[in-house]
Coordinates of C-alpha atoms in Angstrom, one line a residue:
Chain A
M1 CA 87.1 63.2 100.0
N2 CA 84.0 61.6 98.5
E3 CA 84.0 58.5 96.2
I4 CA 84.1 60.5 92.9
E5 CA 87.0 62.6 94.2
L6 CA 88.8 59.4 95.1
L7 CA 88.2 58.0 91.7
N8 CA 89.4 61.2 90.0
W9 CA 92.5 61.1 92.2
A10 CA 93.1 57.5 91.3
R11 CA 92.7 58.2 87.5
G12 CA 94.7 61.4 87.7
P13 CA 97.6 62.1 90.1
G14 CA 97.6 58.5 91.5
L15 CA 98.0 57.0 88.0
A16 CA 100.7 59.6 87.2
Y17 CA 102.8 58.8 90.3
A18 CA 102.4 55.0 89.7
T19 CA 103.3 55.3 86.0
I20 CA 106.3 57.4 86.7
I21 CA 107.6 55.2 89.6
M22 CA 107.0 52.0 87.6
V23 CA 108.6 53.1 84.3
F24 CA 111.5 54.9 86.0
G25 CA 112.1 52.0 88.4
L26 CA 112.0 49.3 85.9
T27 CA 114.2 51.1 83.4
L28 CA 116.8 51.8 86.1
R29 CA 116.7 48.2 87.3
V30 CA 117.2 46.8 83.8
F31 CA 120.2 49.1 83.2
E32 CA 121.6 48.2 86.6
I33 CA 121.3 44.5 85.9
L34 CA 122.8 44.8 82.4
S35 CA 125.7 47.0 83.6
L36 CA 126.8 44.4 86.1
G37 CA 128.1 42.4 83.1
R38 CA 129.1 38.8 83.2
A39 CA 131.6 37.2 85.6
E40 CA 134.8 36.3 84.0
E41 CA 135.0 32.6 83.1
L42 CA 138.2 31.2 84.6
A43 CA 137.9 27.9 82.7
E44 CA 138.0 27.5 79.0
V45 CA 134.7 28.7 77.4
R46 CA 132.9 25.8 75.6
G47 CA 130.8 27.9 73.3
T48 CA 129.1 31.2 72.8
G49 CA 126.1 30.2 74.9
V50 CA 123.7 32.0 72.6
S51 CA 121.6 29.0 71.6
D52 CA 121.7 27.7 75.2
G53 CA 120.3 31.0 76.3
W54 CA 117.4 30.9 73.9
K55 CA 116.8 27.3 74.7
M56 CA 116.5 28.1 78.4
I57 CA 114.0 30.9 77.7
L58 CA 111.8 28.3 75.9
K59 CA 112.5 25.4 78.2
R60 CA 111.6 27.3 81.4
S61 CA 108.3 28.4 79.7
L62 CA 107.2 24.8 79.1
P63 CA 105.3 22.7 81.6
E64 CA 107.1 20.2 83.7
P65 CA 105.8 16.9 85.1
R66 CA 107.3 17.8 88.5
H67 CA 104.8 19.6 90.8
W68 CA 102.3 19.6 87.8
K69 CA 99.4 20.8 89.9
L70 CA 101.3 23.9 91.1
I71 CA 102.8 24.5 87.7
T72 CA 99.4 24.2 86.1
A73 CA 97.9 26.7 88.6
S74 CA 100.8 29.1 87.9
Y75 CA 100.2 28.8 84.2
I76 CA 96.5 29.4 84.6
F77 CA 96.9 32.6 86.7
H78 CA 99.7 33.9 84.5
V79 CA 97.7 33.4 81.3
G80 CA 94.5 34.6 83.0
L81 CA 96.2 37.7 84.2
L82 CA 97.5 38.5 80.7
V83 CA 94.1 37.9 79.2
V84 CA 92.3 40.1 81.8
I85 CA 94.9 42.9 81.6
F86 CA 95.2 43.1 77.9
F87 CA 91.8 42.0 76.6
F88 CA 89.2 43.4 79.0
I89 CA 87.6 46.1 76.8
P90 CA 87.9 49.0 79.4
H91 CA 91.6 48.1 79.7
T92 CA 92.1 48.2 75.9
Q93 CA 90.7 51.8 76.1
L94 CA 93.4 52.7 78.6
F95 CA 96.2 51.2 76.4
R96 CA 94.8 53.0 73.3
D97 CA 94.9 56.2 75.3
V98 CA 98.4 55.7 76.5
F99 CA 100.1 54.0 73.5
G100 CA 97.8 55.1 70.7
I101 CA 97.4 51.5 69.5
F102 CA 94.2 49.6 69.7
W103 CA 93.3 45.9 69.6
S104 CA 89.9 44.4 70.0
G105 CA 88.9 43.3 73.5
W106 CA 87.1 40.1 74.3
P107 CA 83.5 39.7 75.5
N108 CA 82.9 40.2 79.2
Y109 CA 81.9 36.7 79.9
V110 CA 85.2 35.4 78.5
I111 CA 87.1 37.9 80.7
D112 CA 84.9 36.9 83.6
F113 CA 85.8 33.2 83.1
F114 CA 89.5 33.9 83.1
T115 CA 89.2 36.2 86.2
V116 CA 87.5 33.5 88.2
L117 CA 90.0 30.9 87.0
S118 CA 92.9 33.1 87.9
I119 CA 91.5 33.9 91.3
A120 CA 91.1 30.2 92.0
A121 CA 94.5 29.4 90.7
M122 CA 96.1 32.1 92.8
M123 CA 94.3 30.8 95.9
Y124 CA 95.7 27.3 95.1
T125 CA 99.2 28.7 94.9
L126 CA 98.8 30.4 98.3
V127 CA 97.4 27.3 100.0
S128 CA 100.2 25.2 98.6
R129 CA 102.7 27.6 100.1
F130 CA 101.2 26.9 103.5
V131 CA 100.7 23.2 103.0
D132 CA 104.0 22.2 101.5
P133 CA 106.6 22.3 104.3
T134 CA 109.5 23.0 101.9
R135 CA 107.7 25.9 100.2
R136 CA 106.5 27.2 103.6
I137 CA 110.1 27.4 104.9
L138 CA 111.3 29.0 101.7
S139 CA 108.5 31.6 101.5
K140 CA 109.4 35.0 102.9
M141 CA 107.3 38.1 103.5
S142 CA 108.3 39.3 100.0
D143 CA 106.6 36.3 98.4
Y144 CA 103.3 36.9 100.3
F145 CA 103.6 40.6 99.5
A146 CA 104.0 39.8 95.7
W147 CA 100.9 37.5 96.0
V148 CA 98.8 40.1 97.7
V149 CA 99.5 43.0 95.3
T150 CA 98.8 40.7 92.3
F151 CA 95.7 39.2 93.8
L152 CA 94.0 42.5 94.9
P153 CA 93.5 44.0 91.4
L154 CA 91.9 40.7 90.2
V155 CA 89.5 40.6 93.1
T156 CA 88.6 44.3 93.2
G157 CA 88.2 44.3 89.4
Y158 CA 85.8 41.4 89.7
M159 CA 83.9 43.0 92.5
A160 CA 83.6 46.3 90.7
F161 CA 82.4 44.7 87.5
H162 CA 79.7 42.7 89.3
R163 CA 78.7 45.5 91.6
L164 CA 79.7 43.5 94.7
G165 CA 80.3 45.0 98.1
I166 CA 80.6 48.8 98.2
D167 CA 79.2 51.0 95.5
Y168 CA 80.7 50.8 92.0
T169 CA 82.4 54.2 92.0
T170 CA 84.3 53.4 95.2
M171 CA 85.1 49.9 94.1
L172 CA 86.4 51.1 90.8
A173 CA 88.6 53.7 92.6
V174 CA 89.8 50.9 94.9
H175 CA 90.5 48.7 91.9
I176 CA 92.5 51.4 90.2
L177 CA 94.4 52.1 93.4
S178 CA 95.2 48.4 93.8
V179 CA 96.6 48.4 90.2
E180 CA 98.7 51.4 91.1
L181 CA 100.0 49.6 94.1
L182 CA 101.0 46.7 91.8
M183 CA 102.6 49.1 89.4
I184 CA 104.7 50.7 92.2
S185 CA 105.6 47.3 93.5
L186 CA 106.9 46.1 90.1
P187 CA 110.4 47.6 90.3
V188 CA 110.9 47.0 94.0
S189 CA 109.8 43.5 94.5
K190 CA 110.0 40.0 93.0
L191 CA 107.4 41.1 90.5
T192 CA 110.2 42.7 88.5
H193 CA 110.4 39.2 86.9
A194 CA 107.5 40.4 84.7
I195 CA 110.2 42.4 82.8
T196 CA 113.4 40.5 83.6
F197 CA 112.3 36.9 83.3
T198 CA 113.6 36.5 79.7
M199 CA 116.9 38.2 80.6
A200 CA 117.4 36.0 83.7
R201 CA 116.6 32.8 81.8
Y202 CA 118.9 33.8 78.9
Y203 CA 121.7 34.6 81.4
T204 CA 121.4 31.3 83.1
G205 CA 121.1 29.3 79.9
S206 CA 124.0 31.0 78.2
T207 CA 126.2 30.8 81.3
N208 CA 125.5 27.0 81.5
G209 CA 126.3 26.7 77.8
R210 CA 129.6 28.6 78.1
R211 CA 130.6 26.3 80.9
G212 CA 129.5 23.2 79.1
I213 CA 126.6 22.4 81.4
Q214 CA 123.6 20.8 79.9
S215 CA 120.5 22.8 80.8
Chain B
M1 CA 52.1 87.4 104.4
S2 CA 49.2 85.2 105.5
D3 CA 46.8 86.7 102.9
N4 CA 48.4 85.0 100.0
R5 CA 49.0 81.7 101.8
Q6 CA 46.0 80.0 100.1
Q7 CA 45.6 76.3 100.4
L8 CA 46.5 74.2 97.3
A9 CA 42.9 72.9 97.1
G10 CA 41.6 76.3 96.1
E11 CA 44.5 76.9 93.7
L12 CA 43.8 73.6 92.0
Q13 CA 40.2 74.5 91.5
R14 CA 41.2 77.9 90.2
H15 CA 43.3 76.2 87.5
G16 CA 40.6 73.7 86.7
I17 CA 42.6 70.7 87.8
S18 CA 40.4 67.8 88.8
R19 CA 41.0 65.7 91.9
R20 CA 41.6 62.7 89.7
T21 CA 44.4 64.5 87.8
F22 CA 45.9 65.7 91.0
L23 CA 45.8 62.2 92.5
K24 CA 47.5 60.9 89.4
F25 CA 50.2 63.5 89.9
C26 CA 50.7 62.4 93.5
T27 CA 50.8 58.8 92.5
S28 CA 53.5 59.4 89.9
M29 CA 55.4 61.6 92.4
A30 CA 55.3 58.8 95.0
S31 CA 56.2 56.3 92.4
V32 CA 59.3 58.1 91.1
M33 CA 60.4 58.6 94.6
A34 CA 59.9 54.9 95.4
L35 CA 57.5 55.6 98.2
P36 CA 55.0 53.0 99.3
P37 CA 51.6 53.0 97.5
A38 CA 49.8 54.5 100.5
A39 CA 52.1 57.5 100.4
A40 CA 50.4 58.8 97.3
A41 CA 47.1 59.3 99.1
E42 CA 48.9 60.7 102.1
M43 CA 50.8 63.1 99.9
A44 CA 47.6 64.3 98.2
E45 CA 45.9 64.8 101.5
K46 CA 48.8 66.8 102.9
L47 CA 49.4 68.8 99.7
V48 CA 45.9 70.1 99.4
K49 CA 46.1 71.4 103.0
I50 CA 49.4 73.0 102.8
K51 CA 49.7 76.8 102.8
R52 CA 51.9 78.6 100.3
Q53 CA 55.5 77.9 101.2
S54 CA 57.8 80.9 101.1
V55 CA 60.8 80.2 99.0
I56 CA 63.7 82.5 98.5
W57 CA 65.8 81.5 95.4
L58 CA 69.3 82.8 95.2
S59 CA 71.2 82.6 92.0
F60 CA 75.0 82.9 92.3
Q61 CA 77.7 81.8 89.8
E62 CA 75.3 80.0 87.4
C63 CA 74.1 80.0 83.9
T64 CA 70.3 80.0 84.6
G65 CA 70.1 76.6 83.1
C66 CA 68.5 75.2 86.3
T67 CA 65.8 77.9 86.2
E68 CA 65.3 77.1 82.5
S69 CA 64.9 73.5 83.3
I70 CA 62.3 73.9 86.0
T71 CA 60.2 76.5 84.3
R72 CA 60.6 76.0 80.5
A73 CA 57.7 74.0 79.4
D74 CA 55.5 74.4 76.3
K75 CA 52.4 74.2 78.3
P76 CA 51.6 74.7 82.0
S77 CA 52.1 71.3 83.7
L78 CA 51.1 70.1 87.1
E79 CA 54.7 70.3 88.1
S80 CA 54.8 74.0 87.2
L81 CA 51.5 74.5 89.1
I82 CA 53.1 73.1 92.2
F83 CA 55.9 75.5 91.5
D84 CA 53.5 78.3 91.0
F85 CA 51.8 77.5 94.2
V86 CA 55.0 78.1 96.1
S87 CA 55.4 81.7 97.1
L88 CA 58.5 82.5 95.3
D89 CA 59.4 85.7 97.1
Y90 CA 62.7 86.3 95.4
H91 CA 64.2 85.0 92.2
H92 CA 66.3 87.2 89.9
T93 CA 65.1 85.7 86.6
L94 CA 61.4 85.3 87.4
Q95 CA 60.5 88.2 89.7
A96 CA 59.0 91.3 88.3
A97 CA 60.7 93.6 90.8
S98 CA 64.2 94.9 90.3
G99 CA 66.8 96.9 92.1
D100 CA 66.0 98.0 95.6
A101 CA 62.5 96.7 95.4
A102 CA 63.7 93.2 94.7
E103 CA 66.1 93.3 97.7
L104 CA 63.4 94.7 99.9
A105 CA 61.1 91.7 98.8
R106 CA 63.8 89.3 99.9
E107 CA 64.3 91.1 103.3
Q108 CA 60.6 91.2 103.8
A109 CA 60.2 87.5 103.1
M110 CA 63.1 86.7 105.4
H111 CA 61.5 88.8 108.1
D112 CA 57.9 87.5 107.7
N113 CA 58.9 83.8 107.5
A114 CA 61.9 83.7 109.7
G115 CA 62.7 80.0 110.5
K116 CA 60.1 78.8 108.0
Y117 CA 61.2 79.7 104.5
I118 CA 63.0 77.3 102.1
L119 CA 66.1 78.7 100.6
V120 CA 66.9 77.5 97.1
V121 CA 70.3 78.2 95.7
D122 CA 71.6 77.7 92.2
G123 CA 75.1 78.5 91.3
S124 CA 78.4 78.2 93.2
I125 CA 79.7 80.7 95.7
P126 CA 83.1 82.4 94.9
V127 CA 85.1 82.8 98.1
K128 CA 88.5 83.9 96.8
D129 CA 89.6 87.5 97.5
G130 CA 86.6 88.0 99.9
G131 CA 84.1 86.7 97.4
I132 CA 84.3 89.8 95.2
Y133 CA 83.9 87.9 91.9
S134 CA 80.1 87.8 92.1
T135 CA 77.9 90.4 93.9
I136 CA 74.2 91.2 93.9
A137 CA 73.1 94.7 94.9
G138 CA 76.6 95.4 96.2
M139 CA 76.6 92.3 98.4
T140 CA 78.9 89.3 97.8
N141 CA 77.2 86.0 97.2
L142 CA 79.0 84.7 100.3
D143 CA 77.5 87.4 102.5
M144 CA 74.1 87.0 101.0
L145 CA 74.1 83.2 101.4
E146 CA 75.1 83.4 105.0
Q147 CA 72.5 86.1 105.7
V148 CA 69.6 84.3 104.1
A149 CA 70.6 80.8 105.3
K150 CA 70.6 82.0 108.9
D151 CA 66.8 81.8 109.3
A152 CA 66.0 79.3 106.6
A153 CA 64.1 76.1 107.6
A154 CA 66.0 74.1 104.9
I155 CA 68.2 74.7 101.9
V156 CA 67.8 73.1 98.5
A157 CA 71.0 73.3 96.4
I158 CA 69.8 73.1 92.9
G159 CA 72.2 72.1 90.1
S160 CA 75.7 70.8 90.2
C161 CA 77.2 74.3 90.8
A162 CA 75.3 74.9 94.1
A163 CA 75.6 71.2 95.1
F164 CA 79.3 70.6 94.3
G165 CA 80.8 73.8 92.8
G166 CA 80.1 72.7 89.2
L167 CA 81.6 74.4 86.2
P168 CA 82.9 77.6 88.1
K169 CA 84.9 75.2 90.3
A170 CA 86.6 73.6 87.3
S171 CA 90.4 73.7 87.4
P172 CA 92.0 76.2 87.9
N173 CA 88.9 77.6 89.8
P174 CA 89.8 81.2 89.4
T175 CA 87.1 82.5 91.7
G176 CA 87.6 80.0 94.4
A177 CA 84.1 78.6 93.8
V178 CA 82.6 76.3 96.4
A179 CA 79.3 74.5 97.1
V180 CA 76.6 75.6 99.5
S181 CA 77.6 72.8 101.8
D182 CA 81.1 74.1 102.0
I183 CA 79.8 77.3 103.7
I184 CA 76.6 76.3 105.6
H185 CA 77.0 73.6 108.1
D186 CA 74.1 74.1 110.5
K187 CA 71.1 73.7 108.2
P188 CA 69.6 70.7 106.4
I189 CA 70.8 70.8 102.8
I190 CA 69.3 68.8 100.0
N191 CA 71.5 68.6 97.0
I192 CA 69.8 68.2 93.6
P193 CA 72.8 68.1 91.2
G194 CA 72.6 68.0 87.5
C195 CA 73.5 70.4 84.8
P196 CA 70.6 71.0 84.9
P197 CA 68.6 68.7 87.1
I198 CA 65.5 67.0 85.8
P199 CA 62.5 69.2 86.3
V200 CA 60.4 66.5 88.0
V201 CA 63.2 65.7 90.4
M202 CA 63.2 69.3 91.5
T203 CA 59.4 69.4 91.9
G204 CA 59.3 65.9 93.4
V205 CA 61.8 66.8 96.1
L206 CA 59.9 70.0 96.8
A207 CA 56.6 68.0 97.1
H208 CA 58.4 65.7 99.5
V209 CA 59.7 68.5 101.6
L210 CA 56.2 70.0 101.8
T211 CA 54.5 66.8 102.7
F212 CA 56.9 64.4 104.4
G213 CA 59.9 66.7 105.2
I214 CA 63.5 66.1 104.1
P215 CA 63.7 63.0 102.0
E216 CA 66.3 60.3 102.6
L217 CA 69.7 61.5 101.4
D218 CA 72.8 59.7 100.3
D219 CA 76.3 60.6 101.6
M220 CA 76.5 63.5 99.2
G221 CA 73.2 65.0 100.3
R222 CA 71.2 63.7 97.3
P223 CA 67.7 62.3 97.6
K224 CA 68.2 58.5 97.3
A225 CA 64.9 58.2 95.5
F226 CA 66.3 60.0 92.4
Y227 CA 70.1 59.4 92.9
G228 CA 70.1 55.9 94.4
D229 CA 71.0 54.2 91.1
T230 CA 73.6 55.0 88.4
I231 CA 72.6 55.7 84.9
H232 CA 74.4 52.5 83.9
D233 CA 72.3 50.4 86.3
R234 CA 69.1 51.6 84.6
C235 CA 70.3 52.0 81.1
Y236 CA 68.4 50.2 78.3
R237 CA 71.8 49.7 76.5
R238 CA 73.2 47.8 79.5
P239 CA 72.9 44.4 77.9
F240 CA 75.2 45.5 75.1
Y241 CA 77.8 46.5 77.8
D242 CA 77.5 43.1 79.3
R243 CA 78.0 41.4 76.0
G244 CA 81.0 43.6 75.1
E245 CA 79.2 45.3 72.2
F246 CA 80.3 48.9 71.9
A247 CA 80.0 51.7 69.5
K248 CA 83.5 52.9 68.4
S249 CA 82.4 56.2 67.0
F250 CA 79.2 58.2 66.8
D251 CA 78.4 57.1 63.2
D252 CA 79.6 53.5 63.0
D253 CA 77.6 50.4 62.7
G254 CA 77.6 49.8 66.4
A255 CA 76.2 53.3 67.0
R256 CA 73.4 52.7 64.5
K257 CA 72.6 49.4 66.2
G258 CA 72.3 51.2 69.5
W259 CA 75.2 49.5 71.2
C260 CA 76.8 50.7 74.5
L261 CA 78.5 54.1 74.4
Y262 CA 81.2 53.3 77.0
E263 CA 84.1 53.4 74.6
I264 CA 83.1 56.9 73.4
G265 CA 83.1 58.3 76.8
C266 CA 79.8 57.5 78.5
K267 CA 80.1 58.2 82.3
G268 CA 76.9 56.3 83.1
P269 CA 78.6 53.7 85.3
T270 CA 79.7 56.3 87.8
T271 CA 76.9 58.8 87.5
H272 CA 74.0 58.8 90.0
N273 CA 70.8 60.3 88.5
A274 CA 67.4 59.4 87.2
C275 CA 67.8 60.3 83.5
A276 CA 67.5 56.7 82.4
T277 CA 64.2 56.2 84.1
I278 CA 62.4 59.5 84.3
K279 CA 64.0 60.9 81.2
W280 CA 63.6 64.5 79.9
N281 CA 61.0 66.5 78.1
N282 CA 58.1 64.8 79.7
G283 CA 59.7 61.3 79.5
T284 CA 60.6 61.6 75.8
S285 CA 64.3 60.7 75.8
F286 CA 67.6 61.2 77.5
P287 CA 71.2 61.7 76.2
I288 CA 72.1 58.0 75.8
Q289 CA 68.8 57.4 74.0
S290 CA 69.8 60.2 71.6
G291 CA 73.1 58.5 70.9
H292 CA 75.4 60.6 73.2
G293 CA 77.1 59.2 76.2
C294 CA 76.4 60.5 79.7
L295 CA 78.7 63.4 80.7
G296 CA 78.3 62.6 84.4
C297 CA 77.0 66.1 85.1
S298 CA 75.4 65.2 88.4
E299 CA 78.6 64.1 90.0
P300 CA 81.2 66.4 91.7
D301 CA 84.0 67.7 89.5
F302 CA 82.6 66.2 86.3
W303 CA 84.3 68.9 84.3
D304 CA 87.7 67.8 85.5
A305 CA 87.1 64.1 85.3
G306 CA 89.0 63.6 82.0
G307 CA 87.8 63.9 78.4
F308 CA 84.0 63.7 77.7
Y309 CA 84.8 61.3 74.9
K310 CA 87.2 59.1 76.7
A311 CA 86.2 55.9 78.6
I312 CA 86.2 56.0 82.4
S313 CA 89.0 53.5 82.4
T314 CA 91.4 56.0 80.9
G315 CA 93.6 58.3 82.9
I316 CA 92.9 61.9 83.6
G317 CA 95.7 63.8 82.1
N318 CA 98.4 62.4 79.8
P319 CA 99.7 59.1 81.0
G320 CA 101.7 58.6 77.8
Q321 CA 103.6 61.7 78.4
W322 CA 104.3 60.8 82.0
A323 CA 105.6 57.4 80.9
T324 CA 107.8 58.9 78.2
G325 CA 109.3 61.4 80.7
A326 CA 109.8 58.6 83.3
L327 CA 111.5 56.4 80.6
A328 CA 113.9 59.2 79.6
A329 CA 114.7 59.8 83.3
G330 CA 115.1 56.1 83.9
V331 CA 117.5 55.8 81.0
A332 CA 119.6 58.7 82.3
A333 CA 119.6 57.3 85.8
G334 CA 120.4 53.9 84.4
L335 CA 123.3 55.1 82.4
A336 CA 124.7 57.0 85.4
S337 CA 124.3 53.9 87.5
A338 CA 126.0 51.8 84.9
Y339 CA 128.9 54.3 84.7
L340 CA 129.2 54.2 88.5
N341 CA 129.2 50.4 88.5
K342 CA 131.9 50.3 85.9
S343 CA 134.1 52.8 87.6
T344 CA 133.7 51.0 90.9
K345 CA 134.7 47.8 89.2
S346 CA 137.7 49.3 87.4
K347 CA 138.8 51.0 90.6
A348 CA 138.6 47.7 92.5
E349 CA 140.6 46.0 89.7
K350 CA 143.2 48.9 89.8
N351 CA 143.6 48.7 93.5
H352 CA 143.8 44.9 93.5
Q353 CA 146.9 43.6 95.2
E354 CA 147.9 40.0 95.0
V355 CA 148.4 38.4 98.3
T356 CA 150.6 35.4 98.7
I357 CA 150.6 32.8 101.5
E358 CA 153.9 34.4 102.7
D359 CA 152.2 37.8 103.0
M360 CA 149.7 36.2 105.3
G361 CA 152.4 34.6 107.4
G362 CA 152.1 31.1 105.9
K363 CA 154.7 28.9 104.3
H364 CA 154.7 26.9 101.0
E365 CA 155.1 23.3 101.7

C-alpha cells in the first residue's frame, strides 16, 4: 500500500468504521447510563435537585484556586482542542460535508498558536501525573491511554501542516488515522466524558441537592 | 537497422538547429531536472553522439491523451525534435503502417534491438477474464506487454493509466485494469504519471535515459526531478493558504482575488508533479493559474479519491449517511439495553425476599 492508498483508506473505509463505531458506541452508552435510573432515596428528599444539578454543571466548569497550574493547563488544552477541531479551515470543510452546516474557520496562525499551546499544556498534565505522588498512584493505564489518543492527533496534525518528518501525504494519512483512533476510543474509554460530562455533573449536583448536601 | 541510426548532430544540422539553441535546450533540461550546471554540457555532448534509440510504444486501455500531449504542438519544438530523433518503431496513432505490416514492424524492431530498445507504454492493462477486454491484432494487451517487455532495456510507463491503472482502474474496475509495474517485475520501470503528463517531463526523462541512464526515482517509480515536490509546495497561491484566505466558489470575490482553491477541491497538497513550475503550453499556465483546483491526476487512484470539488479534508463516501445509520442502530441497541436493564431490575425486585436475623440464625436482643 503506497501513501496515497493509505490516505484514501483513511478518508474512506477508515473514516466510515470510526464514525460508525463512535456514533453507535456513544449512543448506546448514553442510553445505558440513562436507563440505569436513579437510586431510591431512603431518606426524605429535600428538594427536586434541578437547580443544584445546573449549578454543578456551571460550578465544575469554573476554575478553582486549588491546583491552579494543573487546572489552567487542563483549561488551555480543552479550549485549544475545541478551537483546533472546530475552527481549523480544513476541519470546517469536513463538518460542512458531514452536517451540511458551515461556519468560518480561523486563520492558520491562530490555529497554530492554539495547537502549540495545547501540546505544551498536555505535556504539562502528563509530567504532573508523574511528578505528583498522589496523581501518580491514582493514574492507571486507561488515563495514559486517554492522554496518548488525544495527544496524537494534535502532534500529527501540527507535523502534517508544517511538513515535518515524513512526507505530507503520509503524515496527513497518519493524522486522520490518529483521529479515527480517538473516535473509536471515545465510547470505550474515559474520553466518553466529552459527551457525558454534563449528565454526570447534573446527576451529582441534583443528587446532592435532593439529599440536602451543599455542592 | 543500423542504417537509420544517425547521430543527433547530423539530425540537428538537417533541421537547421544551431549549437547555441541546442545547448540552451540541454541547459533547460538539466535545469528542470535539477541536475548540476556541468550536466548540461555533458548532456549536450552525449546527446549529439547518441544513435537513434529504438522505441516501441504500446497503447493499451487509454484515451490517446498522452500521445496528444507529447506530440501536439503548433510548431515543431526542440522537444519534438528529440522525439523525432528517436526511432519510433511502433506506435498505433503515429505509425503509417497498419494491420499485419504494423505488427511485423514491432516484431522486427524487437528482433533487431533485442535487449536495447526502450518500451513505452500508455494505458492500463486489463487482466480480468484472461485480459480479453482489450486486444491488438488478436493478442491481449497482457500477452503483448509480457512479450515486448521480455527483451526491453527499460520500460517507461507514460500517463497515470500505465503507471497506476488510472481511469480504467476506477471503481468498480470492470476490466481488472492494472499498471505495468503490477505485471512486469524484472525490468527497470520509470513511471511518468499525469493525465496527461507534461510534454517536457516526458522528453526530459527520455533525454536523461539516453544520456545518464535511469533517473533517480521515488518510491512510486517517478523521477524525483519532476515529482519530488507537491503542487502545493510550489504553488504561487500558497501564501493565501497559509493566511487562511480561500475562494469559496469559482466566481466569488476570493476567486477573483486569486485566493487558494483548497476549499473548492484543490488536491495540490497531496499531488506530486511539476505543473506549478514547468507549467503547460510552453510555460503559459497550469490549472490552478486558470482558476481551477488540481485534480491530483498524477497520483494513484485519483479518480476514486472523493469528489473533485471537495476539500482533501473531507471523507471519501458519505460520512453523514454512516453517522445517521449508526445513530439509528445505537438508539435501537440503547432501547434494547434499557429494556433489558429494566427487566433485570424488576425481576430482581420481584424475586427479592426479606431476610431476618432469625433466618440467618441470629437472635433479637
